[in-house]
PDB file of C-alpha atoms in Angstrom:
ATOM      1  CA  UNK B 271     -23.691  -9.350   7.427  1.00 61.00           C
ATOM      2  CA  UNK B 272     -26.232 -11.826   7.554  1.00 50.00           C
ATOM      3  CA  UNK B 273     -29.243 -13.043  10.107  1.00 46.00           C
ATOM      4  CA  UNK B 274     -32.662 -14.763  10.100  1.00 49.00           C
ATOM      5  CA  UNK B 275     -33.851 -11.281  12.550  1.00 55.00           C
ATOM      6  CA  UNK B 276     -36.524  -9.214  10.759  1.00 73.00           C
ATOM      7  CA  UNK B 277     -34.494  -6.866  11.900  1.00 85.00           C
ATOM      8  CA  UNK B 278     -30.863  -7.323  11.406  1.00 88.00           C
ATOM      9  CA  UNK B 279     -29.665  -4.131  12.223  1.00 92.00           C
ATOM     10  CA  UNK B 280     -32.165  -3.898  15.610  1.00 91.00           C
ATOM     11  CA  UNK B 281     -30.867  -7.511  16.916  1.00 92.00           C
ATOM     12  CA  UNK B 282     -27.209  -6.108  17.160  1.00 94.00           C
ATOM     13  CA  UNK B 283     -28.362  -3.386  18.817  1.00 92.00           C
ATOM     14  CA  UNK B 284     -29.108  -5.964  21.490  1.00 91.00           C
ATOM     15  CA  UNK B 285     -25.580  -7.704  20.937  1.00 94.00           C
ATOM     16  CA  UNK B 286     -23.488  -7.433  24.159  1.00 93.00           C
ATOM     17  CA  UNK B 287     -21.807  -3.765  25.018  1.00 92.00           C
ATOM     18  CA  UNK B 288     -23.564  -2.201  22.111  1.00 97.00           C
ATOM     19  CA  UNK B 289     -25.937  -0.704  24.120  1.00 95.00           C
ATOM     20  CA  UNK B 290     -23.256   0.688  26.243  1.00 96.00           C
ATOM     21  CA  UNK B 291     -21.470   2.196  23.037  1.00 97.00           C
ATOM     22  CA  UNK B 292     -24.857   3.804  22.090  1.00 97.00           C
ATOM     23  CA  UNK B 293     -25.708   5.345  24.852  1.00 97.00           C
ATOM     24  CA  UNK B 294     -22.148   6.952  25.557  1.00 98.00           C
ATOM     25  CA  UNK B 295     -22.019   8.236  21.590  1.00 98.00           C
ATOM     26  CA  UNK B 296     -25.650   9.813  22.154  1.00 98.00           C
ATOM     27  CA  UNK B 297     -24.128  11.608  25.278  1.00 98.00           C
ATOM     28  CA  UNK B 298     -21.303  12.819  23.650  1.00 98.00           C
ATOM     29  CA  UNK B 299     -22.964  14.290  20.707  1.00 98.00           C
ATOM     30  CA  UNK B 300     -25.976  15.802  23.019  1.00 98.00           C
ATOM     31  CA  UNK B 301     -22.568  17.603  24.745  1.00 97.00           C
ATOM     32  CA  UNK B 302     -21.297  19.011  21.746  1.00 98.00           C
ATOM     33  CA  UNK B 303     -24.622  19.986  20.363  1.00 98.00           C
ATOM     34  CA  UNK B 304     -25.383  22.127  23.653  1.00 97.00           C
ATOM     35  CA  UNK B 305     -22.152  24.282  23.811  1.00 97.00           C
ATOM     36  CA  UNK B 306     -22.904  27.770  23.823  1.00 95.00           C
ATOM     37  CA  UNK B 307     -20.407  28.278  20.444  1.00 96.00           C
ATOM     38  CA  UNK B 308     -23.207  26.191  18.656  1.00 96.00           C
ATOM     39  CA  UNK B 309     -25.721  28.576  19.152  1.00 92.00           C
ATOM     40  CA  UNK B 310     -23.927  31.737  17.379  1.00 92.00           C
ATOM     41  CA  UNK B 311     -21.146  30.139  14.921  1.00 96.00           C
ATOM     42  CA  UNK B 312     -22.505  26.072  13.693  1.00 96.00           C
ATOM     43  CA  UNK B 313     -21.794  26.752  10.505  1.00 97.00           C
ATOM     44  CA  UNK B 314     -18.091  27.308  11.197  1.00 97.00           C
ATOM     45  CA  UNK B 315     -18.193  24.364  14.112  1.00 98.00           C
ATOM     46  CA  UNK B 316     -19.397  22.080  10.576  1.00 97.00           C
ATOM     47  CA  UNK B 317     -16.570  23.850   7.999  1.00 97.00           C
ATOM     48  CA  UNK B 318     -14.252  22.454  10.281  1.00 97.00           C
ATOM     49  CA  UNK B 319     -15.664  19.056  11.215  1.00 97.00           C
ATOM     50  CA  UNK B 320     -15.800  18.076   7.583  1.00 97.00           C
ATOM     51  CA  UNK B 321     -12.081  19.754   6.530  1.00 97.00           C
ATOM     52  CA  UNK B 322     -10.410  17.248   9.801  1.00 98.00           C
ATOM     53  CA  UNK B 323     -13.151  14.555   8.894  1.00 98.00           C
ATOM     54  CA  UNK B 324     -11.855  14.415   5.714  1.00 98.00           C
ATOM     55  CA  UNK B 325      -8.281  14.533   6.453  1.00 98.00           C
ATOM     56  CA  UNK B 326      -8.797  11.761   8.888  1.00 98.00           C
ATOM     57  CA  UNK B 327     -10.464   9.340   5.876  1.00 98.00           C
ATOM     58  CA  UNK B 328      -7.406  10.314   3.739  1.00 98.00           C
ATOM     59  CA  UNK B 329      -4.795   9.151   6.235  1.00 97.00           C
ATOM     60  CA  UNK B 330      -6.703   5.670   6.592  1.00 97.00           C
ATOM     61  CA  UNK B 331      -5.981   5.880   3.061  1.00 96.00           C
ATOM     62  CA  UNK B 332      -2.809   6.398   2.903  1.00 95.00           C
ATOM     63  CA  UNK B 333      -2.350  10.193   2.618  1.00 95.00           C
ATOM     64  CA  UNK B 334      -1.625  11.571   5.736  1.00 96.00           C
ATOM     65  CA  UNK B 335      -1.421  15.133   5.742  1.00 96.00           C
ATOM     66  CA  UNK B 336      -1.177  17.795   8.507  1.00 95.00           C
ATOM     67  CA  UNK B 337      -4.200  19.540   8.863  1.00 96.00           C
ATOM     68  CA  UNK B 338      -2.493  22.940   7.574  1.00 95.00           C
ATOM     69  CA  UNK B 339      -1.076  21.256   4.773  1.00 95.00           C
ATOM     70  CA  UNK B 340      -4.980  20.502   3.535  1.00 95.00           C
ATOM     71  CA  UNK B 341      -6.029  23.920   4.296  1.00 95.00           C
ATOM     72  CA  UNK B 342      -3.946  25.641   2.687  1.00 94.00           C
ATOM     73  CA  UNK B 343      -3.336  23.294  -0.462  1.00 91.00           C
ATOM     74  CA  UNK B 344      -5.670  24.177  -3.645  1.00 89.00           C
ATOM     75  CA  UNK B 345      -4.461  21.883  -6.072  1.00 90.00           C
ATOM     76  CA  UNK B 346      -4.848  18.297  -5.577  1.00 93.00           C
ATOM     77  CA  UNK B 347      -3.918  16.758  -8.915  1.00 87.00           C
ATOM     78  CA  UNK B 348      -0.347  15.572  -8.394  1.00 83.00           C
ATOM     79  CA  UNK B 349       0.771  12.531  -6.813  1.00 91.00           C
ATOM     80  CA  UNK B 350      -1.117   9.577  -5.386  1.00 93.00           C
ATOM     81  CA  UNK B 351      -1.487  11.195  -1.663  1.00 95.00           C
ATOM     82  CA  UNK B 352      -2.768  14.566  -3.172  1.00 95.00           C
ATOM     83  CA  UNK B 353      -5.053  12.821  -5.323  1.00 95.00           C
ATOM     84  CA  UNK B 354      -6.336  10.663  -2.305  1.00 96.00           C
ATOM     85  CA  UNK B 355      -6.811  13.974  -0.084  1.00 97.00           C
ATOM     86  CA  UNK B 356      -8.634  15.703  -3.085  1.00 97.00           C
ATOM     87  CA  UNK B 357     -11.037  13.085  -2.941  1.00 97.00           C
ATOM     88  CA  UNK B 358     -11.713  13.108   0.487  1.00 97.00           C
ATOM     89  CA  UNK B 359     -12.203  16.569   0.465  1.00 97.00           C
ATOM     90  CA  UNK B 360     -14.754  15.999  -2.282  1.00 97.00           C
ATOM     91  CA  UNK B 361     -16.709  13.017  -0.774  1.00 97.00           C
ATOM     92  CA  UNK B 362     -17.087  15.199   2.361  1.00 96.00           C
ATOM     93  CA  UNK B 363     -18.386  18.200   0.423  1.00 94.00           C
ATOM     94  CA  UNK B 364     -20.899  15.834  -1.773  1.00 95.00           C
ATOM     95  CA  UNK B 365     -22.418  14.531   1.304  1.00 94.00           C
ATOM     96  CA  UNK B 366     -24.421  16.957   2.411  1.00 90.00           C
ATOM     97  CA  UNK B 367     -25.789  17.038  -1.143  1.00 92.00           C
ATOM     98  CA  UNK B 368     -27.563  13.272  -0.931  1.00 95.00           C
ATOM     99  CA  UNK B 369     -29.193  12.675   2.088  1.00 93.00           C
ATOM    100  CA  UNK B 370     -32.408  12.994   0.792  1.00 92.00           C
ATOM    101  CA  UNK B 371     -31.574  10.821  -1.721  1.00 96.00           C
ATOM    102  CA  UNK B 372     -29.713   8.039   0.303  1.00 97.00           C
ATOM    103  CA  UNK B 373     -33.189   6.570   1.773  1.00 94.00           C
ATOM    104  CA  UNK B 374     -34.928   6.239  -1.419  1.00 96.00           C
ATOM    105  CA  UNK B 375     -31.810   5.179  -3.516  1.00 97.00           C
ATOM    106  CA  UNK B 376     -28.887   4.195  -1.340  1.00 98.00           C
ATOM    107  CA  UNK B 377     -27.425   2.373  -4.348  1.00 97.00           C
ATOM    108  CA  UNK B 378     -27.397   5.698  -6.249  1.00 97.00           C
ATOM    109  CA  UNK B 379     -25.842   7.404  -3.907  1.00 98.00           C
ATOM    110  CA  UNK B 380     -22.985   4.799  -3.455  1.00 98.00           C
ATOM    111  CA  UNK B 381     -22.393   5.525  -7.752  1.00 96.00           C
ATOM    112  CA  UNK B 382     -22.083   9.207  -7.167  1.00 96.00           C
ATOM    113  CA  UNK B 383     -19.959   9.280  -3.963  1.00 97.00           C
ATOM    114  CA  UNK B 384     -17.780   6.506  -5.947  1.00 97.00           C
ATOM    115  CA  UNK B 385     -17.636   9.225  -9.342  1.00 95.00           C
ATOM    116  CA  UNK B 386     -17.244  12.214  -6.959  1.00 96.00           C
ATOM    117  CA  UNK B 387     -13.925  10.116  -5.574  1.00 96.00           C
ATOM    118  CA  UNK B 388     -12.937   9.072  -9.049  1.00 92.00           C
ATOM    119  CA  UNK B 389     -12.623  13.015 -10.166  1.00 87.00           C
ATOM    120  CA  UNK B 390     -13.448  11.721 -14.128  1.00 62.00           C
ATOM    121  CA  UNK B 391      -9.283  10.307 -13.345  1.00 56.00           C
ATOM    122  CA  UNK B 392     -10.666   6.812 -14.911  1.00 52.00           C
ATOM    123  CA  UNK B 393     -10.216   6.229 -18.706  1.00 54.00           C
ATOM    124  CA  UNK B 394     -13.003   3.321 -18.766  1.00 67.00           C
ATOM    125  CA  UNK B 395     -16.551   3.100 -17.665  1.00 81.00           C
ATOM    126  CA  UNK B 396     -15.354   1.286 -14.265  1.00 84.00           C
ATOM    127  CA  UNK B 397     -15.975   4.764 -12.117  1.00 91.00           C
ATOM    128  CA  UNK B 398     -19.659   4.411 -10.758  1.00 91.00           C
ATOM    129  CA  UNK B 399     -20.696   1.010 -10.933  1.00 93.00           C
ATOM    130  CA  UNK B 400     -19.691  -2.221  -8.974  1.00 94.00           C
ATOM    131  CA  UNK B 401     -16.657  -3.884 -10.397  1.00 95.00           C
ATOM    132  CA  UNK B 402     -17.608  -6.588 -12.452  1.00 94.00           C
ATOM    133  CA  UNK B 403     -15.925 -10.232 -12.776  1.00 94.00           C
ATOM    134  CA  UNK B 404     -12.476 -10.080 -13.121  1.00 92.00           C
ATOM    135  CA  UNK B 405     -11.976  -6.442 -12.886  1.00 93.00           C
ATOM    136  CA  UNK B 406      -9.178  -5.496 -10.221  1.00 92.00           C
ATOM    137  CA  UNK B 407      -9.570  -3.060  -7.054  1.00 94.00           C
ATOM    138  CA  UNK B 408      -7.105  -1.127  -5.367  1.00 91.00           C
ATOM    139  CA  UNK B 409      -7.456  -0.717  -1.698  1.00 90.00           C
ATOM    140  CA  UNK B 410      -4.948   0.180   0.429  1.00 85.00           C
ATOM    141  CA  UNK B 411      -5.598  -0.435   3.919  1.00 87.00           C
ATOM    142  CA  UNK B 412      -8.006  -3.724   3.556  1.00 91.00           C
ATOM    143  CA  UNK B 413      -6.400  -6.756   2.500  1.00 90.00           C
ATOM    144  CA  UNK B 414      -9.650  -9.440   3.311  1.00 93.00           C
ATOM    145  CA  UNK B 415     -10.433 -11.810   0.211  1.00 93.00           C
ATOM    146  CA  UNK B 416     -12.693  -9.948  -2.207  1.00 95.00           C
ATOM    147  CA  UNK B 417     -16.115 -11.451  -2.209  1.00 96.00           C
ATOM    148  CA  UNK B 418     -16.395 -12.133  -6.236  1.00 96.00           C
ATOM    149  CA  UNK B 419     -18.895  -9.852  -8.495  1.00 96.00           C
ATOM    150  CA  UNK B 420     -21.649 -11.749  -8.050  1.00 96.00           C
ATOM    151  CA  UNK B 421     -22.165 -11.742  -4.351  1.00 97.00           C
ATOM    152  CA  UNK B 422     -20.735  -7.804  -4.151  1.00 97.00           C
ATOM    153  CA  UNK B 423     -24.316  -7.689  -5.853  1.00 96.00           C
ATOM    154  CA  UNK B 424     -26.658  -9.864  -3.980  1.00 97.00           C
ATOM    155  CA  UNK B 425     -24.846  -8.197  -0.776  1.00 97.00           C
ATOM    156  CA  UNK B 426     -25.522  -4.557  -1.817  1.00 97.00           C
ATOM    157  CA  UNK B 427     -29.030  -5.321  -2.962  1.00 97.00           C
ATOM    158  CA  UNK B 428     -29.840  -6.455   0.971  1.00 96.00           C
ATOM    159  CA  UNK B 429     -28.204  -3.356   2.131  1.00 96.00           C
ATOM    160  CA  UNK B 430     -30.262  -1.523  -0.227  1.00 97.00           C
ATOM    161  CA  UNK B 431     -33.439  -3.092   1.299  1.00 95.00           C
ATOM    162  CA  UNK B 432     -32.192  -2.945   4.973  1.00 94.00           C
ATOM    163  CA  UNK B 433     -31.663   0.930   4.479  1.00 95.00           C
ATOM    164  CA  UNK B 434     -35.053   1.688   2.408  1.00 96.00           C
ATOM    165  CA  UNK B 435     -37.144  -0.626   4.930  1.00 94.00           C
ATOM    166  CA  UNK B 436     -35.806   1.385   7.708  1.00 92.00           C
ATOM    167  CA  UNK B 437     -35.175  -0.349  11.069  1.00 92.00           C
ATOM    168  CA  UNK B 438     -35.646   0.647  14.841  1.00 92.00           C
ATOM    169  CA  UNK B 439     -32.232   0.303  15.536  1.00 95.00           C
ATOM    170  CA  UNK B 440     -29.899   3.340  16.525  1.00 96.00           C
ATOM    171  CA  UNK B 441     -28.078   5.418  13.998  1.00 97.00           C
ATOM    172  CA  UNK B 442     -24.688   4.186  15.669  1.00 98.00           C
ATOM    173  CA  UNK B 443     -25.719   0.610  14.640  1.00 98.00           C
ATOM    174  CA  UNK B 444     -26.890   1.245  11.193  1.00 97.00           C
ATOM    175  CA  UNK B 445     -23.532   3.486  10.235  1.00 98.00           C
ATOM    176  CA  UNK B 446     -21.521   1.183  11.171  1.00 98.00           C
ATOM    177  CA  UNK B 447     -22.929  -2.072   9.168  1.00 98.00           C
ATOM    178  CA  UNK B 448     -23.326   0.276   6.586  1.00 98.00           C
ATOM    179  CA  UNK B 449     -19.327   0.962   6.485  1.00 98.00           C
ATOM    180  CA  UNK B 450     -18.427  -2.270   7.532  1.00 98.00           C
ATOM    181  CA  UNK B 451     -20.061  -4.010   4.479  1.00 98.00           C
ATOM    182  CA  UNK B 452     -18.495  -1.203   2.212  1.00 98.00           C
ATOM    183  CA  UNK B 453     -15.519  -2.447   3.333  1.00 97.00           C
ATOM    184  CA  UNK B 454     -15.908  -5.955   3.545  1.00 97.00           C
ATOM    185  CA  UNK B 455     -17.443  -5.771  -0.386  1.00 98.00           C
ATOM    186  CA  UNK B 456     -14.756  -3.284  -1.661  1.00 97.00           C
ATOM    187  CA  UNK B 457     -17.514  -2.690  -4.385  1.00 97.00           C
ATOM    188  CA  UNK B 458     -15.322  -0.349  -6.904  1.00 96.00           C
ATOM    189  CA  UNK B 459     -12.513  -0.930  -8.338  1.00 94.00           C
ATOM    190  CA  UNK B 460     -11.144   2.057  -6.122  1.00 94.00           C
ATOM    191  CA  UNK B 461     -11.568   4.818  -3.372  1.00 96.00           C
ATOM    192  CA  UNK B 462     -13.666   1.801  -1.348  1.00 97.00           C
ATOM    193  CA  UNK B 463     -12.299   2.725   2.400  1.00 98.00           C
ATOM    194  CA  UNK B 464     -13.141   7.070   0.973  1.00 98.00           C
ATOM    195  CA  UNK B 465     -16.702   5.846   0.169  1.00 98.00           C
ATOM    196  CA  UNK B 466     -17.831   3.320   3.092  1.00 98.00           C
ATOM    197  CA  UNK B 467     -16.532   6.348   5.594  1.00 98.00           C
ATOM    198  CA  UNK B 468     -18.166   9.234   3.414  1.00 98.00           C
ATOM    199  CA  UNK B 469     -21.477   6.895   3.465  1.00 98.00           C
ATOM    200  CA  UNK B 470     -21.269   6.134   7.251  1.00 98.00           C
ATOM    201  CA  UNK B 471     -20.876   9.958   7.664  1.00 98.00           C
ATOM    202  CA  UNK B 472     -24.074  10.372   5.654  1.00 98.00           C
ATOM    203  CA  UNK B 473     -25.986   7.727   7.923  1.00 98.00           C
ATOM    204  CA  UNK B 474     -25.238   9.476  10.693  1.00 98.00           C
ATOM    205  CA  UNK B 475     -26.051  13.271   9.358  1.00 97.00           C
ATOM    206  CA  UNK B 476     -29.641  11.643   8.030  1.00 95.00           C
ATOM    207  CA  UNK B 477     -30.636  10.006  11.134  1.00 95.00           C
ATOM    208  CA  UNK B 478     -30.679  12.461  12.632  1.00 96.00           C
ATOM    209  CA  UNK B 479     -27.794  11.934  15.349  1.00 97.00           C
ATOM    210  CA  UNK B 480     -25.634  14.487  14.276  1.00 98.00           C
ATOM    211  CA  UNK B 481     -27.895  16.906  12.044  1.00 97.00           C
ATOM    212  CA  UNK B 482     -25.417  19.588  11.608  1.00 97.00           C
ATOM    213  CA  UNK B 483     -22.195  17.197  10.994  1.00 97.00           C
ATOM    214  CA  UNK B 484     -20.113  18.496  13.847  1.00 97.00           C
ATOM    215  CA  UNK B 485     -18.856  14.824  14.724  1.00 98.00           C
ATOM    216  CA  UNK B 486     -16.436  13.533  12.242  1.00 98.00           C
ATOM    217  CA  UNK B 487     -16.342   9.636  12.540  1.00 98.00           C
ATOM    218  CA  UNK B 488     -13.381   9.495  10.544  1.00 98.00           C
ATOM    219  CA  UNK B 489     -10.982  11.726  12.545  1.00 98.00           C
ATOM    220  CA  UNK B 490     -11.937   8.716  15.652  1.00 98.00           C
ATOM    221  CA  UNK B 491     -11.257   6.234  13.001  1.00 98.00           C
ATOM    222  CA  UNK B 492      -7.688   8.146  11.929  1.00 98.00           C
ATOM    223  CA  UNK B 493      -7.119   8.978  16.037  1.00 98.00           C
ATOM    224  CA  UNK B 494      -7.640   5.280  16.816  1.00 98.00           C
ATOM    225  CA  UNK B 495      -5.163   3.787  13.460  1.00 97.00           C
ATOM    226  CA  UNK B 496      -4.723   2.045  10.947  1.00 96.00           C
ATOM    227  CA  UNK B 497      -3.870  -0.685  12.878  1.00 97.00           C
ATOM    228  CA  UNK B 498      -7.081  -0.754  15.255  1.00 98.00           C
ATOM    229  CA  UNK B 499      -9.196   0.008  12.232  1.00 98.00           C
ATOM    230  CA  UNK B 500      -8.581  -3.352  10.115  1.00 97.00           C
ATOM    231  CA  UNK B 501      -8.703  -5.444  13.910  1.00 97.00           C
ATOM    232  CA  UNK B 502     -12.038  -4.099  14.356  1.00 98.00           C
ATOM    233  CA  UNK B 503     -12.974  -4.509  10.991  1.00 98.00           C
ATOM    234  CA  UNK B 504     -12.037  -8.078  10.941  1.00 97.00           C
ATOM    235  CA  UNK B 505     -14.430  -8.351  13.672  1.00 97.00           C
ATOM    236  CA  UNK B 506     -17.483  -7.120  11.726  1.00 97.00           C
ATOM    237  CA  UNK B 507     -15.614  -9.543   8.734  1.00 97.00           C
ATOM    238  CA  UNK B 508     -15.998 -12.896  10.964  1.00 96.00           C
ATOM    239  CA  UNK B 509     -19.396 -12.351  11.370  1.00 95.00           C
ATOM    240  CA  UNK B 510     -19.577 -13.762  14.887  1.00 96.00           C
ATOM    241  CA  UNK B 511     -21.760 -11.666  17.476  1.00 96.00           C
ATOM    242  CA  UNK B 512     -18.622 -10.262  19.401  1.00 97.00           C
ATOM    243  CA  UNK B 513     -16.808  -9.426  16.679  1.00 97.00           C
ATOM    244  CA  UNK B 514     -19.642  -7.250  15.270  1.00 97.00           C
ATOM    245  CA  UNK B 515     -20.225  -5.709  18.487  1.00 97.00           C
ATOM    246  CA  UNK B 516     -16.271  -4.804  18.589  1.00 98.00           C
ATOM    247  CA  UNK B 517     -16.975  -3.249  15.117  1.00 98.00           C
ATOM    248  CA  UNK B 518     -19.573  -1.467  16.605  1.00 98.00           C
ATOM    249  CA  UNK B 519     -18.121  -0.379  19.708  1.00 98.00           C
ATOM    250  CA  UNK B 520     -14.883   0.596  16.984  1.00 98.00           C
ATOM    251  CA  UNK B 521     -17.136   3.230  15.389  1.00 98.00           C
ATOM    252  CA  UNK B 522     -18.588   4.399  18.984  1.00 98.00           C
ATOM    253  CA  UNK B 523     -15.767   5.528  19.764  1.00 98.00           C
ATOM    254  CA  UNK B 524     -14.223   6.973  16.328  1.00 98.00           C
ATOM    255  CA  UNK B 525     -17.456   9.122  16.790  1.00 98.00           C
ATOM    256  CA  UNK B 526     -16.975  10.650  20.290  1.00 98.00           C
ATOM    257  CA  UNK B 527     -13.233  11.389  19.145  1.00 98.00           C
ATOM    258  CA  UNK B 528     -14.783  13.066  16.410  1.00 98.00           C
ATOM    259  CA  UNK B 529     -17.049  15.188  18.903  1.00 98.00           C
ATOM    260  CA  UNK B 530     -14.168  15.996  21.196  1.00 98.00           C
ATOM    261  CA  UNK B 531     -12.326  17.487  18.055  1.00 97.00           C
ATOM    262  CA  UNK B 532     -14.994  19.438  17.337  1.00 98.00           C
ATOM    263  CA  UNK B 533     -15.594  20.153  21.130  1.00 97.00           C
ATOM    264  CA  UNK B 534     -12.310  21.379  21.003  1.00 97.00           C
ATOM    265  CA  UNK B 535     -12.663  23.696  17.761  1.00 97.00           C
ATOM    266  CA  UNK B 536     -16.005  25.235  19.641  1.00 97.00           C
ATOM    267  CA  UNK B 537     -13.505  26.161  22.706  1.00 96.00           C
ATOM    268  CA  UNK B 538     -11.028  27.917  20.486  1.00 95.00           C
ATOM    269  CA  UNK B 539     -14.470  30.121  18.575  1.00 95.00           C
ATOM    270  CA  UNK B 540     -14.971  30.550  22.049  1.00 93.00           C
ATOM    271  CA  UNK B 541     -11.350  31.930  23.317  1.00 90.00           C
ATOM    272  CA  UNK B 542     -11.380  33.928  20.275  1.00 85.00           C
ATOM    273  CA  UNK B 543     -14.572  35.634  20.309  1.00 54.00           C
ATOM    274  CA  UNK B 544     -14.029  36.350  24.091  1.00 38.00           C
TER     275      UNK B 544
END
């Protein structure tokens, strides 16, 4: 992402049917965030948000699992797909656990979600750093040219700044660059799609949007495809004004599918406490 604005991030707020896709997220998380379930039983409302959230990142990833399935599983160190659930599961718990952290050291945090993904299953010292010249990444759903090591850098050094500057545009906005440049980067030499969703999620918890983390992003992004995921990625990838407002409209709506699942796990509290 890249513009001569002194405020990237605030001028596409202004791009064509953002504002639209703003507006309708904020209303659909104000919904969720005023049924009468959230008042007694949040904490269960947010158990469940992050177990589907994370389920939905894993199936972008290749490992898609029935929701039971991931409940009920305790051992995730088998094959590939458990592996790639495990780590979901694990991004989604860490979260919670950096936010205060994320606006002072965004770069940090992007080490430790990529080492909580990892699980210690690297032999080298490639787990928690960007990939260096040369080094190979493994990515299953994003097949864009890799920007080489040297760019990966300069580019996560101006997301760094964008994020510890701070910017007046809306978390929607900012959450969505923020995993769309994860993604376009593919800074690790793994687990880069687990990581650019897991640090979207935490954009959105620390701005204050969705406080509680009732409105999984990723089960939208899941909901929506693989297939509509990468178009609208390579939207935010071309760099062209429409294409980054179809990105952002993308994660819009990945977020109010994520509120009606959670809308809907408030309604069954509901039936059952009735």
């Amino acid at each position: 992402m890249s513009t001569t604005s002194p405020d990237p991030l605030a001028a596409l707020g202004a791009l064509p049917g953002v504002t639209g896709a703003v507006d309708s997220v904020r209303k659909a998380v104000d919904r969720v965030y005023g049924h009468r379930v959230m008042r007694r039983r949040s904490n269960e409302v947010t158990a469940e948000a992050a177990l589907r959230g994370a389920r939905g990142s894993a199936a972008l990833s290749g490992a898609d699992w029935n929701l039971e399935e991931v409940r009920r599983r305790t051992d995730f160190s088998g094959d590939p797909e458990a592996r790639t659930v495990g780590a979901a599961l694990r991004l989604t718990a860490e979260a919670g656990q950096l936010l205060s952290i994320w606006r002072q050291s965004p770069l940090r945090v992007l080490a430790r979600l990529h080492l909580v993904a990892a699980g210690g299953a690297a032999p080298d010292d490639s787990v928690g750093r960007p990939r260096l010249a040369g080094e190979p990444v493994v990515e299953p759903v994003i097949e864009a040219p890799l920007p080489d090591a040297g760019e990966v850098s300069g580019r996560l050094e101006g997301l760094s700044h964008l994020i510890i500057t701070g910017s007046a545009a809306p978390a929607l906005v900012t959450a969505a660059v923020v995993h769309g440049e994860l993604l376009a980067l593919r800074p690790f030499g793994s687990h880069n799609g687990l990581v650019a969703r897991t640090a979207e999620r935490i954009v959105l918890i620390g701005s204050g949007l969705d406080p509680k983390s009732i409105c999984p992003a990723e089960v939208g992004h899941a909901e929506q495809g693989r297939a509509s995921y990468v178009a609208a990625f390579e939207g935010y990838l071309s760099g062209r004004p429409e294409g980054m407002a179809a990105w952002i409209a993308h994660c819009g709506r990945s977020v109010e599918l994520g509120v009606r699942e959670s809308t809907a796990v408030c309604e069954a509290l509901q039936r059952g406490a009735a």
